[in-house]
Tab-separated table of C-alpha atoms and ligand atoms in Angstrom:
chain	number	residue	atom	x	y	z
A	19	MET	CA	34.853	119.564	154.776
A	20	THR	CA	35.879	116.401	152.923
A	21	LYS	CA	39.248	115.102	154.071
A	22	VAL	CA	41.295	112.900	151.754
A	23	ILE	CA	44.407	110.891	152.550
A	24	THR	CA	46.900	109.189	150.233
A	25	TYR	CA	50.233	107.490	150.736
A	26	GLY	CA	53.375	106.788	148.798
A	27	THR	CA	57.127	106.770	148.649
A	28	TYR	CA	57.290	109.491	145.971
A	29	ASP	CA	60.845	108.651	145.026
A	30	LEU	CA	62.241	110.792	142.176
A	31	LEU	CA	58.878	112.578	142.095
A	32	HIS	CA	57.425	112.411	138.583
A	33	GLN	CA	54.343	113.323	136.547
A	34	GLY	CA	52.553	110.119	137.645
A	35	HIS	CA	52.817	111.208	141.281
A	36	ILE	CA	51.770	114.770	140.444
A	37	ASN	CA	48.663	113.559	138.548
A	38	LEU	CA	47.792	111.248	141.430
A	39	LEU	CA	48.133	114.026	144.017
A	40	ARG	CA	46.070	116.418	141.881
A	41	ARG	CA	43.281	113.844	141.451
A	42	ALA	CA	43.364	113.019	145.159
A	43	LYS	CA	43.093	116.697	146.060
A	44	GLU	CA	40.146	117.100	143.643
A	45	LEU	CA	38.226	114.456	145.592
A	46	GLY	CA	37.823	116.754	148.587
A	47	ASP	CA	38.807	119.959	150.376
A	48	TYR	CA	41.800	118.923	152.421
A	49	LEU	CA	44.561	116.490	151.356
A	50	ILE	CA	46.898	114.704	153.739
A	51	VAL	CA	49.823	112.919	152.107
A	52	GLY	CA	51.616	110.139	153.974
A	53	VAL	CA	55.218	109.797	152.866
A	54	THR	CA	56.886	106.512	153.812
A	55	SER	CA	59.855	106.710	156.163
A	56	ASP	CA	63.152	105.256	154.960
A	57	SER	CA	62.973	102.469	157.515
A	58	PHE	CA	59.379	101.586	156.594
A	59	ASP	CA	60.393	101.304	152.941
A	60	CYS	CA	63.294	99.073	153.940
A	61	GLU	CA	60.908	97.015	156.025
A	62	ARG	CA	58.511	96.487	153.097
A	63	GLY	CA	61.371	95.441	150.818
A	64	LYS	CA	61.896	98.748	148.959
A	65	LEU	CA	65.674	98.896	149.222
A	66	ASN	CA	66.348	100.960	146.157
A	67	VAL	CA	64.755	104.291	147.058
A	68	ARG	CA	66.982	107.094	145.847
A	69	ASN	CA	65.732	110.137	147.758
A	70	ASN	CA	65.695	110.154	151.515
A	71	VAL	CA	62.512	110.907	153.415
A	72	LEU	CA	63.232	114.640	153.782
A	73	GLU	CA	63.883	115.036	150.074
A	74	ARG	CA	60.694	113.120	149.288
A	75	VAL	CA	58.632	115.214	151.712
A	76	GLU	CA	60.016	118.408	150.151
A	77	ALA	CA	59.166	117.151	146.669
A	78	VAL	CA	55.573	116.370	147.697
A	79	LYS	CA	55.215	119.800	149.358
A	80	ALA	CA	56.552	121.487	146.219
A	81	THR	CA	53.648	120.092	144.147
A	82	GLY	CA	51.367	122.424	146.112
A	83	TYR	CA	48.592	119.794	146.396
A	84	ALA	CA	49.240	118.604	149.944
A	85	ASP	CA	47.618	120.548	152.769
A	86	GLU	CA	49.512	118.428	155.246
A	87	VAL	CA	52.326	115.920	154.969
A	88	ILE	CA	52.776	113.129	157.496
A	89	ILE	CA	55.263	110.266	157.747
A	90	GLU	CA	54.115	106.663	157.385
A	91	ASP	CA	56.266	104.451	159.558
A	92	TYR	CA	54.483	101.177	160.289
A	93	ILE	CA	52.102	98.576	158.945
A	94	GLY	CA	48.597	99.343	160.114
A	95	GLN	CA	49.233	103.075	160.391
A	96	LYS	CA	46.690	103.796	157.660
A	97	ILE	CA	43.849	102.621	159.916
A	98	ASP	CA	45.171	104.737	162.793
A	99	ASP	CA	45.563	107.807	160.575
A	100	ILE	CA	42.114	107.525	159.021
A	101	GLN	CA	40.555	107.538	162.471
A	102	LYS	CA	42.929	110.072	164.002
A	103	TYR	CA	42.532	112.634	161.192
A	104	ASP	CA	38.836	111.880	160.680
A	105	ILE	CA	39.352	110.998	157.018
A	106	ASP	CA	36.468	110.669	154.546
A	107	ILE	CA	38.337	109.267	151.538
A	108	PHE	CA	41.421	107.096	151.188
A	109	ALA	CA	42.828	107.450	147.654
A	110	ILE	CA	45.571	105.452	145.989
A	111	GLY	CA	46.697	104.594	142.451
A	112	SER	CA	44.975	101.852	140.450
A	113	ASP	CA	48.064	99.645	140.674
A	114	TRP	CA	46.786	98.869	144.177
A	115	ILE	CA	43.231	97.885	143.150
A	116	GLY	CA	41.686	95.551	145.731
A	117	LYS	CA	44.640	95.766	148.097
A	118	PHE	CA	43.131	98.440	150.321
A	119	ASP	CA	39.498	97.307	150.308
A	120	TYR	CA	39.903	96.476	154.012
A	121	LEU	CA	39.927	100.234	154.699
A	122	ASN	CA	36.277	100.467	153.543
A	123	GLU	CA	35.368	99.720	157.124
A	124	TYR	CA	36.833	103.096	158.142
A	125	CYS	CA	36.234	105.418	155.161
A	126	LYS	CA	35.546	105.450	151.418
A	127	VAL	CA	38.326	103.870	149.327
A	128	VAL	CA	38.980	105.335	145.869
A	129	TYR	CA	41.407	103.827	143.354
A	130	LEU	CA	42.537	106.606	141.043
A	131	PRO	CA	43.783	105.959	137.502
A	132	ARG	CA	47.503	105.389	137.449
A	133	THR	CA	49.510	107.353	134.881
A	134	GLU	CA	50.842	104.892	132.363
A	135	GLY	CA	54.373	104.943	131.010
A	136	ILE	CA	56.145	106.470	134.000
A	137	SER	CA	57.331	105.103	137.325
A	138	SER	CA	60.059	105.619	139.904
A	139	THR	CA	61.434	102.219	138.931
A	140	MET	CA	61.732	103.328	135.298
A	141	LEU	CA	63.442	106.570	136.291
A	142	ARG	CA	65.803	104.733	138.626
A	143	GLU	CA	66.705	102.371	135.820
A	144	GLU	CA	67.101	105.171	133.270
A	145	ASN	CA	69.245	107.348	135.517
A	146	GLN	CA	70.802	104.368	136.891
A	147	ASN	CA	74.409	104.007	136.853
A	148	THR	CA	75.187	100.417	137.431
A	149	TYR	CA	78.082	100.391	139.829
A	150	HIS	CA	80.580	97.737	138.926
A	151	PHE	CA	81.995	96.280	142.115
A	152	GLY	CA	85.412	94.749	142.311
A	153	ILE	CA	85.947	92.563	145.361
A	154	ILE	CA	89.345	92.336	146.981
A	155	GLY	CA	89.645	89.008	148.735
A	156	SER	CA	87.779	85.804	148.084
A	157	GLY	CA	87.028	84.375	151.518
A	158	ARG	CA	83.809	83.557	153.361
A	159	ILE	CA	82.395	87.050	153.624
A	160	ALA	CA	83.175	87.827	149.968
A	161	ASN	CA	81.203	84.712	149.012
A	162	ARG	CA	78.237	85.926	151.007
A	163	PHE	CA	78.530	89.430	149.565
A	164	VAL	CA	77.959	88.561	145.897
A	165	PRO	CA	74.397	87.179	146.232
A	166	GLU	CA	73.468	90.162	148.417
A	167	THR	CA	74.423	92.648	145.667
A	168	LYS	CA	71.798	91.014	143.436
A	169	VAL	CA	68.937	92.424	145.520
A	170	VAL	CA	70.271	95.996	145.526
A	171	ASN	CA	69.523	98.019	142.402
A	172	GLY	CA	72.580	99.416	140.722
A	173	ALA	CA	75.026	96.944	142.243
A	174	LYS	CA	76.838	94.425	140.089
A	175	VAL	CA	79.953	92.494	141.024
A	176	VAL	CA	82.231	92.166	138.026
A	177	SER	CA	85.570	90.984	139.348
A	178	VAL	CA	87.663	89.670	142.179
A	179	LEU	CA	91.275	90.312	143.121
A	180	ASN	CA	93.435	87.820	144.951
A	181	PRO	CA	97.233	87.671	144.601
A	182	ASN	CA	96.739	83.927	144.477
A	183	ILE	CA	95.288	83.610	140.979
A	184	TYR	CA	94.043	80.063	141.565
A	185	GLU	CA	91.903	81.194	144.461
A	186	ALA	CA	90.724	84.192	142.459
A	187	ARG	CA	89.723	81.958	139.541
A	188	LEU	CA	87.860	79.537	141.751
A	189	PHE	CA	85.849	82.380	143.297
A	190	ALA	CA	85.295	83.997	139.889
A	191	LYS	CA	84.011	80.744	138.423
A	192	THR	CA	81.534	80.260	141.274
A	193	HIS	CA	80.105	83.746	140.802
A	194	GLY	CA	80.481	84.195	137.036
A	195	ILE	CA	82.884	87.143	137.287
A	196	GLU	CA	86.463	88.000	136.221
A	197	ALA	CA	89.545	87.011	138.196
A	198	TYR	CA	92.624	89.168	138.710
A	199	SER	CA	95.844	88.802	140.649
A	200	ASP	CA	97.258	92.193	139.655
A	201	PHE	CA	95.864	95.301	141.367
A	202	ASP	CA	96.387	97.729	138.478
A	203	SER	CA	94.549	95.647	135.888
A	204	PHE	CA	91.797	94.919	138.418
A	205	ILE	CA	91.186	98.513	139.492
A	206	GLU	CA	90.941	99.836	135.928
A	207	LYS	CA	87.755	97.885	135.236
A	208	VAL	CA	85.721	98.688	138.359
A	209	ASP	CA	83.747	101.678	139.661
A	210	VAL	CA	83.706	100.773	143.329
A	211	VAL	CA	85.664	98.443	145.548
A	212	TYR	CA	84.666	96.119	148.376
A	213	VAL	CA	87.660	95.238	150.520
A	214	ALA	CA	87.216	91.806	152.109
A	215	SER	CA	90.847	90.788	152.252
A	216	PRO	CA	92.838	89.641	155.333
A	217	HIS	CA	92.817	92.216	158.166
A	218	LEU	CA	96.418	93.323	157.765
A	219	THR	CA	95.940	94.212	154.096
A	220	HIS	CA	92.946	96.544	154.526
A	221	TYR	CA	94.981	99.718	154.927
A	222	GLU	CA	97.056	99.218	151.812
A	223	TYR	CA	94.185	98.135	149.578
A	224	VAL	CA	91.845	100.891	150.724
A	225	LYS	CA	94.554	103.490	150.189
A	226	LYS	CA	95.398	102.227	146.714
A	227	ALA	CA	91.736	102.095	145.731
A	228	LEU	CA	91.131	105.669	146.971
A	229	LEU	CA	94.228	106.875	145.142
A	230	ALA	CA	92.736	105.295	142.015
A	231	ASN	CA	89.600	107.425	142.712
A	232	LYS	CA	87.299	104.558	143.617
A	233	HIS	CA	84.662	104.588	146.345
A	234	VAL	CA	85.412	101.937	148.955
A	235	LEU	CA	83.360	99.729	151.245
A	236	CYS	CA	85.795	98.091	153.683
A	237	GLU	CA	85.103	95.030	155.821
A	238	ILE	CA	85.676	94.930	159.560
A	239	PRO	CA	88.031	95.337	161.304
A	240	PHE	CA	88.189	98.505	159.232
A	241	MET	CA	91.726	99.511	160.274
A	242	LEU	CA	93.984	98.448	163.102
A	243	SER	CA	95.183	101.903	164.121
A	244	LYS	CA	93.535	105.246	164.700
A	245	ALA	CA	96.157	106.999	162.578
A	246	GLU	CA	95.381	104.751	159.606
A	247	ALA	CA	91.633	105.252	159.989
A	248	LEU	CA	92.033	109.037	160.232
A	249	GLU	CA	94.399	109.145	157.279
A	250	LEU	CA	92.099	107.148	155.009
A	251	HIS	CA	88.914	108.988	155.990
A	252	GLY	CA	90.863	112.191	155.313
A	253	LEU	CA	92.048	110.918	151.953
A	254	ALA	CA	88.508	109.937	150.959
A	255	GLU	CA	87.223	113.364	151.939
A	256	GLU	CA	89.986	115.150	150.037
A	257	ARG	CA	89.120	113.172	146.916
A	258	ASN	CA	85.369	113.461	147.437
A	259	LEU	CA	84.988	109.699	147.635
A	260	VAL	CA	82.816	107.494	149.826
A	261	LEU	CA	84.707	105.350	152.306
A	262	LEU	CA	82.397	103.249	154.426
A	263	GLU	CA	83.117	100.697	157.126
A	264	ALA	CA	81.116	97.527	156.405
A	265	SER	CA	79.779	97.257	159.937
A	266	LYS	CA	76.697	95.327	158.788
A	267	THR	CA	74.697	95.641	162.012
A	268	ALA	CA	74.953	99.434	161.943
A	269	TYR	CA	72.921	99.596	158.714
A	270	CYS	CA	70.228	97.008	159.415
A	271	PRO	CA	66.687	98.324	160.057
A	272	ALA	CA	66.179	96.961	163.571
A	273	PHE	CA	69.461	98.239	164.981
A	274	GLY	CA	68.849	101.681	163.491
A	275	HIS	CA	65.445	101.859	165.123
A	276	LEU	CA	66.815	100.609	168.425
A	277	VAL	CA	69.329	103.467	168.478
A	278	THR	CA	66.633	106.032	167.671
A	279	LEU	CA	64.282	104.711	170.340
A	280	ILE	CA	66.972	104.791	173.003
A	281	LYS	CA	68.136	108.266	171.970
A	282	SER	CA	64.577	109.465	172.296
A	283	GLY	CA	64.631	108.487	175.970
A	284	ILE	CA	62.426	105.409	175.973
A	285	ILE	CA	64.534	103.764	178.738
A	286	GLY	CA	65.616	107.025	180.330
A	287	GLU	CA	69.294	107.804	180.625
A	288	VAL	CA	71.563	104.958	179.477
A	289	VAL	CA	73.773	103.868	182.384
A	290	ASP	CA	75.184	100.516	181.291
A	291	ILE	CA	75.599	98.492	178.106
A	292	LYS	CA	76.653	94.861	177.925
A	293	ALA	CA	77.368	93.501	174.476
A	294	SER	CA	78.610	89.982	173.865
A	295	LEU	CA	79.620	88.134	170.761
A	296	SER	CA	81.124	84.698	170.715
A	297	LYS	CA	81.647	82.355	167.800
A	298	MET	CA	83.784	79.290	168.366
A	299	VAL	CA	86.361	78.601	165.676
A	300	VAL	CA	88.151	75.381	164.813
A	301	PRO	CA	91.868	75.411	163.989
A	302	PRO	CA	93.543	75.855	161.599
A	303	THR	CA	91.925	79.170	160.782
A	304	ARG	CA	93.099	82.755	160.371
A	305	GLU	CA	91.096	83.767	163.447
A	306	LEU	CA	93.617	81.820	165.551
A	307	ASP	CA	96.684	83.077	163.697
A	308	ALA	CA	98.562	85.883	165.458
A	309	LYS	CA	100.499	86.676	162.271
A	310	GLN	CA	97.203	87.496	160.535
A	311	ALA	CA	95.988	89.685	163.415
A	312	GLY	CA	93.582	86.965	164.512
A	313	GLY	CA	91.817	86.997	167.850
A	314	ALA	CA	88.479	87.766	169.451
A	315	MET	CA	89.202	91.525	169.565
A	316	THR	CA	89.906	91.981	165.871
A	317	GLU	CA	87.099	89.600	164.900
A	318	HIS	CA	84.304	90.801	167.137
A	319	ALA	CA	85.123	94.178	168.695
A	320	PRO	CA	84.120	96.084	165.531
A	321	LEU	CA	80.421	95.191	165.947
A	322	THR	CA	80.199	95.175	169.750
A	323	VAL	CA	82.151	98.388	170.270
A	324	MET	CA	80.128	99.934	167.453
A	325	ALA	CA	76.921	99.275	169.432
A	326	ILE	CA	78.406	100.887	172.551
A	327	ILE	CA	79.752	103.896	170.685
A	328	LYS	CA	76.507	104.455	168.774
A	329	LEU	CA	74.676	104.686	172.095
A	330	LEU	CA	77.193	106.286	174.446
A	331	GLY	CA	79.327	108.284	172.024
A	332	VAL	CA	83.019	108.660	171.340
A	333	ASP	CA	84.016	110.580	174.480
A	334	TRP	CA	84.843	107.754	176.819
A	335	LYS	CA	86.964	108.305	179.932
A	336	ASP	CA	88.959	105.082	180.092
A	337	VAL	CA	89.129	101.615	178.630
A	338	ASN	CA	90.540	98.394	180.067
A	339	PHE	CA	90.660	94.783	179.027
A	340	HIS	CA	90.827	91.305	180.590
A	341	THR	CA	91.990	88.724	178.140
A	342	LYS	CA	92.754	85.034	177.790
A	343	LYS	CA	95.380	84.259	175.184
A	344	GLU	CA	96.446	81.083	173.450
A	345	SER	CA	99.473	81.083	171.102
A	346	GLY	CA	99.526	84.875	171.040
A	347	VAL	CA	95.854	85.182	170.119
A	348	ASP	CA	93.035	86.270	172.434
A	349	VAL	CA	90.420	83.546	172.546
A	350	TYR	CA	88.413	85.610	175.018
A	351	THR	CA	88.469	89.301	175.814
A	352	LYS	CA	86.338	91.333	178.119
A	353	GLY	CA	86.606	95.078	177.708
A	354	ILE	CA	85.224	97.843	179.866
A	355	ILE	CA	84.637	101.296	178.455
A	356	ASN	CA	83.814	103.925	181.059
A	357	TYR	CA	82.123	107.225	180.320
A	358	PRO	CA	81.613	110.154	182.696
A	359	HIS	CA	77.996	109.108	183.373
A	360	ALA	CA	77.835	105.543	182.125
A	361	THR	CA	79.757	102.329	181.876
A	362	SER	CA	79.793	99.539	179.321
A	363	SER	CA	81.384	96.185	178.715
A	364	PHE	CA	81.843	93.777	175.876
A	365	THR	CA	82.722	90.096	176.026
A	366	LEU	CA	84.134	88.476	172.931
A	367	GLY	CA	85.029	84.863	172.360
A	368	ILE	CA	86.427	82.675	169.641
A	369	GLY	CA	87.638	79.952	172.013
A	370	VAL	CA	85.262	80.637	174.890
A	371	LYS	CA	81.512	80.397	174.486
A	372	THR	CA	79.162	82.900	176.029
A	373	GLU	CA	75.647	84.170	175.489
A	374	GLY	CA	75.727	86.660	172.608
A	375	ASN	CA	73.148	89.164	173.671
A	376	LEU	CA	72.945	92.917	174.096
A	377	VAL	CA	71.507	94.554	177.189
A	378	ILE	CA	71.156	98.312	177.475
A	379	SER	CA	70.199	99.496	180.931
A	380	GLY	CA	68.629	102.851	181.597
A	381	THR	CA	67.097	104.791	184.453
A	382	LYS	CA	63.550	103.889	183.346
A	383	GLY	CA	63.948	100.443	181.819
A	384	TYR	CA	66.211	98.294	179.701
A	385	VAL	CA	66.482	96.957	176.183
A	386	TYR	CA	67.126	93.275	175.672
A	387	VAL	CA	68.321	92.033	172.292
A	388	PRO	CA	68.660	88.247	172.288
A	389	ALA	CA	71.568	86.400	170.681
A	390	PRO	CA	72.620	86.840	167.980
A	391	TRP	CA	71.980	90.533	168.590
A	392	TRP	CA	74.273	91.545	165.719
A	393	LEU	CA	71.737	90.026	163.298
A	394	THR	CA	69.048	92.101	164.978
A	395	ASP	CA	65.481	91.461	163.884
A	396	TYR	CA	63.832	91.526	167.273
A	397	PHE	CA	64.246	93.287	170.602
A	398	GLU	CA	62.297	94.030	173.726
A	399	ILE	CA	61.952	97.071	175.912
A	400	ARG	CA	61.364	95.986	179.486
A	401	TYR	CA	60.236	97.919	182.528
A	402	GLU	CA	59.730	97.262	186.205
A	403	ASP	CA	56.020	97.253	185.416
A	404	GLN	CA	55.955	94.355	182.959
A	405	THR	CA	52.632	95.403	181.486
A	406	LYS	CA	54.503	98.284	179.835
A	407	ASN	CA	57.004	95.949	178.091
A	408	LYS	CA	57.176	96.208	174.314
A	409	LYS	CA	58.454	93.815	171.666
A	410	PHE	CA	59.725	95.044	168.303
A	411	PHE	CA	60.041	92.870	165.187
A	412	TYR	CA	61.802	93.695	161.928
A	413	SER	CA	62.999	91.953	158.838
A	414	TYR	CA	66.617	91.037	158.499
A	415	ASP	CA	66.806	89.621	155.030
A	416	GLY	CA	69.376	87.262	153.593
A	417	GLU	CA	72.847	87.646	155.042
A	418	GLY	CA	72.017	91.209	156.029
A	419	LEU	CA	74.780	92.668	153.860
A	420	ARG	CA	72.232	94.228	151.504
A	421	TYR	CA	71.653	97.096	153.939
A	422	GLU	CA	75.275	98.222	153.946
A	423	ILE	CA	75.482	97.841	150.150
A	424	GLN	CA	72.348	99.929	149.753
A	425	GLU	CA	73.691	102.594	152.116
A	426	PHE	CA	77.021	102.662	150.302
A	427	LEU	CA	75.399	103.163	146.873
A	428	SER	CA	72.928	105.686	148.232
A	429	MET	CA	75.842	107.748	149.602
A	430	ILE	CA	77.510	107.697	146.187
A	431	VAL	CA	74.356	108.554	144.232
A	432	ASN	CA	73.244	111.304	146.614
A	433	GLU	CA	76.780	112.613	147.084
A	434	ARG	CA	76.704	112.083	150.825
A	435	ARG	CA	80.146	111.534	152.226
A	436	SER	CA	79.105	110.950	155.800
A	437	CYS	CA	76.577	108.440	157.050
A	438	TYR	CA	74.584	108.976	160.244
A	439	LYS	CA	74.291	105.228	160.728
A	440	LEU	CA	78.021	105.079	161.291
A	441	ARG	CA	79.840	108.396	161.440
A	442	ARG	CA	83.493	108.647	160.485
A	443	ARG	CA	84.412	109.684	164.017
A	444	GLU	CA	82.610	106.593	165.307
A	445	SER	CA	84.524	104.381	162.907
A	446	VAL	CA	87.783	106.006	164.071
A	447	ALA	CA	86.819	105.516	167.728
A	448	ILE	CA	86.163	101.788	167.223
A	449	THR	CA	89.578	101.454	165.618
A	450	GLU	CA	91.205	103.319	168.479
A	451	ILE	CA	89.836	100.846	171.026
A	452	ILE	CA	91.091	97.881	169.016
A	453	GLU	CA	94.471	99.586	168.731
A	454	LYS	CA	94.687	100.207	172.486
A	455	TYR	CA	94.134	96.519	173.088
A	456	ARG	CA	96.692	95.498	170.485
A	457	ASN	CA	99.195	97.887	172.049
A	458	GLY	CA	98.632	96.265	175.429
A	459	GLU	CA	97.247	99.426	177.079
A	460	ASN	CA	95.390	98.475	180.280
A	461	VAL	CA	95.334	94.815	179.296
A	462	ILE	CA	95.327	92.192	182.054
A	463	GLU	CA	95.933	88.584	181.038
A	464	ILE	CA	93.883	85.960	182.832
B	522	C2G	N1	51.406	106.433	140.874
B	522	C2G	C1	50.638	106.762	139.765
B	522	C2G	N2	51.185	106.671	138.528
B	522	C2G	C2	52.460	106.244	138.376
B	522	C2G	C3	53.246	105.929	139.473
B	522	C2G	C4	52.680	106.029	140.735
B	522	C2G	O1	49.468	107.137	139.877
B	522	C2G	N3	52.933	106.147	137.132
B	522	C2G	C5	50.797	106.519	142.218
B	522	C2G	C6	50.753	105.198	143.002
B	522	C2G	O2	49.690	104.401	142.570
B	522	C2G	C7	50.589	105.671	144.430
B	522	C2G	C8	51.415	106.982	144.423
B	522	C2G	O3	51.575	107.367	143.067
B	522	C2G	O4	49.259	105.979	144.700
B	522	C2G	C9	52.772	106.782	145.085
B	522	C2G	O5	53.470	105.755	144.430
B	522	C2G	P1	54.834	105.177	145.004
B	522	C2G	O6	55.724	106.298	145.301
B	522	C2G	O7	55.280	104.089	144.094
B	522	C2G	O8	54.417	104.588	146.428
B	522	C2G	P2	53.764	103.173	146.716
B	522	C2G	O9	54.807	102.127	146.917
B	522	C2G	O10	52.703	102.893	145.707
B	522	C2G	O11	53.098	103.475	148.122
B	522	C2G	O12	52.024	103.113	152.113
B	522	C2G	C10	52.585	103.257	150.870
B	522	C2G	C11	51.518	103.036	149.883
B	522	C2G	O13	50.827	101.891	150.294
B	522	C2G	C12	51.977	102.763	148.469
């Protein structure tokens, strides 16, 4: 029996893919098709894939040519697969000519004619709605956001809103977009909204944007009270709109894989998490302004608590805080979140410096993510027996905002209203912890 293997993303499956699969099948008796996982595509720079891996696998199965479908998840897997499945022929489209000659050492490599005039890229562009982003706020993060949209297909920033028209114009000039100081004129011209305004204005802007039927990506801290977070997630659901918390770490490839590995038991049962994030700030700055809800908690809890909640869940038992305040603002806060079978802590500083790493301890081993863990591109799994230790490397491109932008657009295009990378209930739970601190519940000043 001649066994053939081929690989691809097979996004928006088209005639070119079907021809390729048919030709590959004709080369032998048994065809294995490797479909790239979403994270592998992200890893190799394909950020614009429209269908998720399950949809793509289903589409390949529906062609009837594949005898077996497998998932391709890492560089080098082709060599492993060829040996594992005892493959005779590796087939791939002629657009890859020469690129897979190194596989000749393991089996025969055949480049099949590529179908001209059709591609996933073309289909994406044809069906592509370009989503016109309006940005609310023109601060540091908004400045970093615009260049990141340029690497995500379908995203285009067209305008900025700031009640201070001079600031809006300055930002608009830098990025070649329109400036507005009036919400109604701004909202009319955009399809989707990115809220990157001062913390205390998030609720009002998100609500107004949802009421104007726009999908919203909202910066952290998402909301400052559980009731607000629940209300706005409810409003988005009622109106069939996407509302996503821009918790950038939650959407980046390495963090996603870290969560999956831990959930699959690689370090046993998780017993303790320690997450730290400290970034010193220099006055005058809004981070040190109590009137603008400044402080280490509002600045840094969204990402650190997110990591804890993603791994230990939303059903904590109790939460308490130790905090050092200056002029009404916490420059350092340590929080402890206890669960029935685990504990966790986070240390956050804007006026106190500490090591910003993430350590997840389990009954079989622990995960160490070095500082700055929130820009995760590398982590280690460590065991008592050091020979079993494993290091994992990923790409974390640019400012890392491209992953949340891609997720946001993918939710809109595929009509997903909930995102497994950050569930609505998780977003609400993060907000609740920030609210407890702000309300002074179980807070001890040091
Ligand atoms: N293809 C084709 N004709 C087209 C478009 C694609 O024959 N008009 C072929 C490609 O050459 C490839 C397969 O269809 O063999 C899947 O293409 P993609 O979905 O674009 O996947 P690709 O990025 O080429 O995956 O490990 C992944 C593989 O290395 C390549």
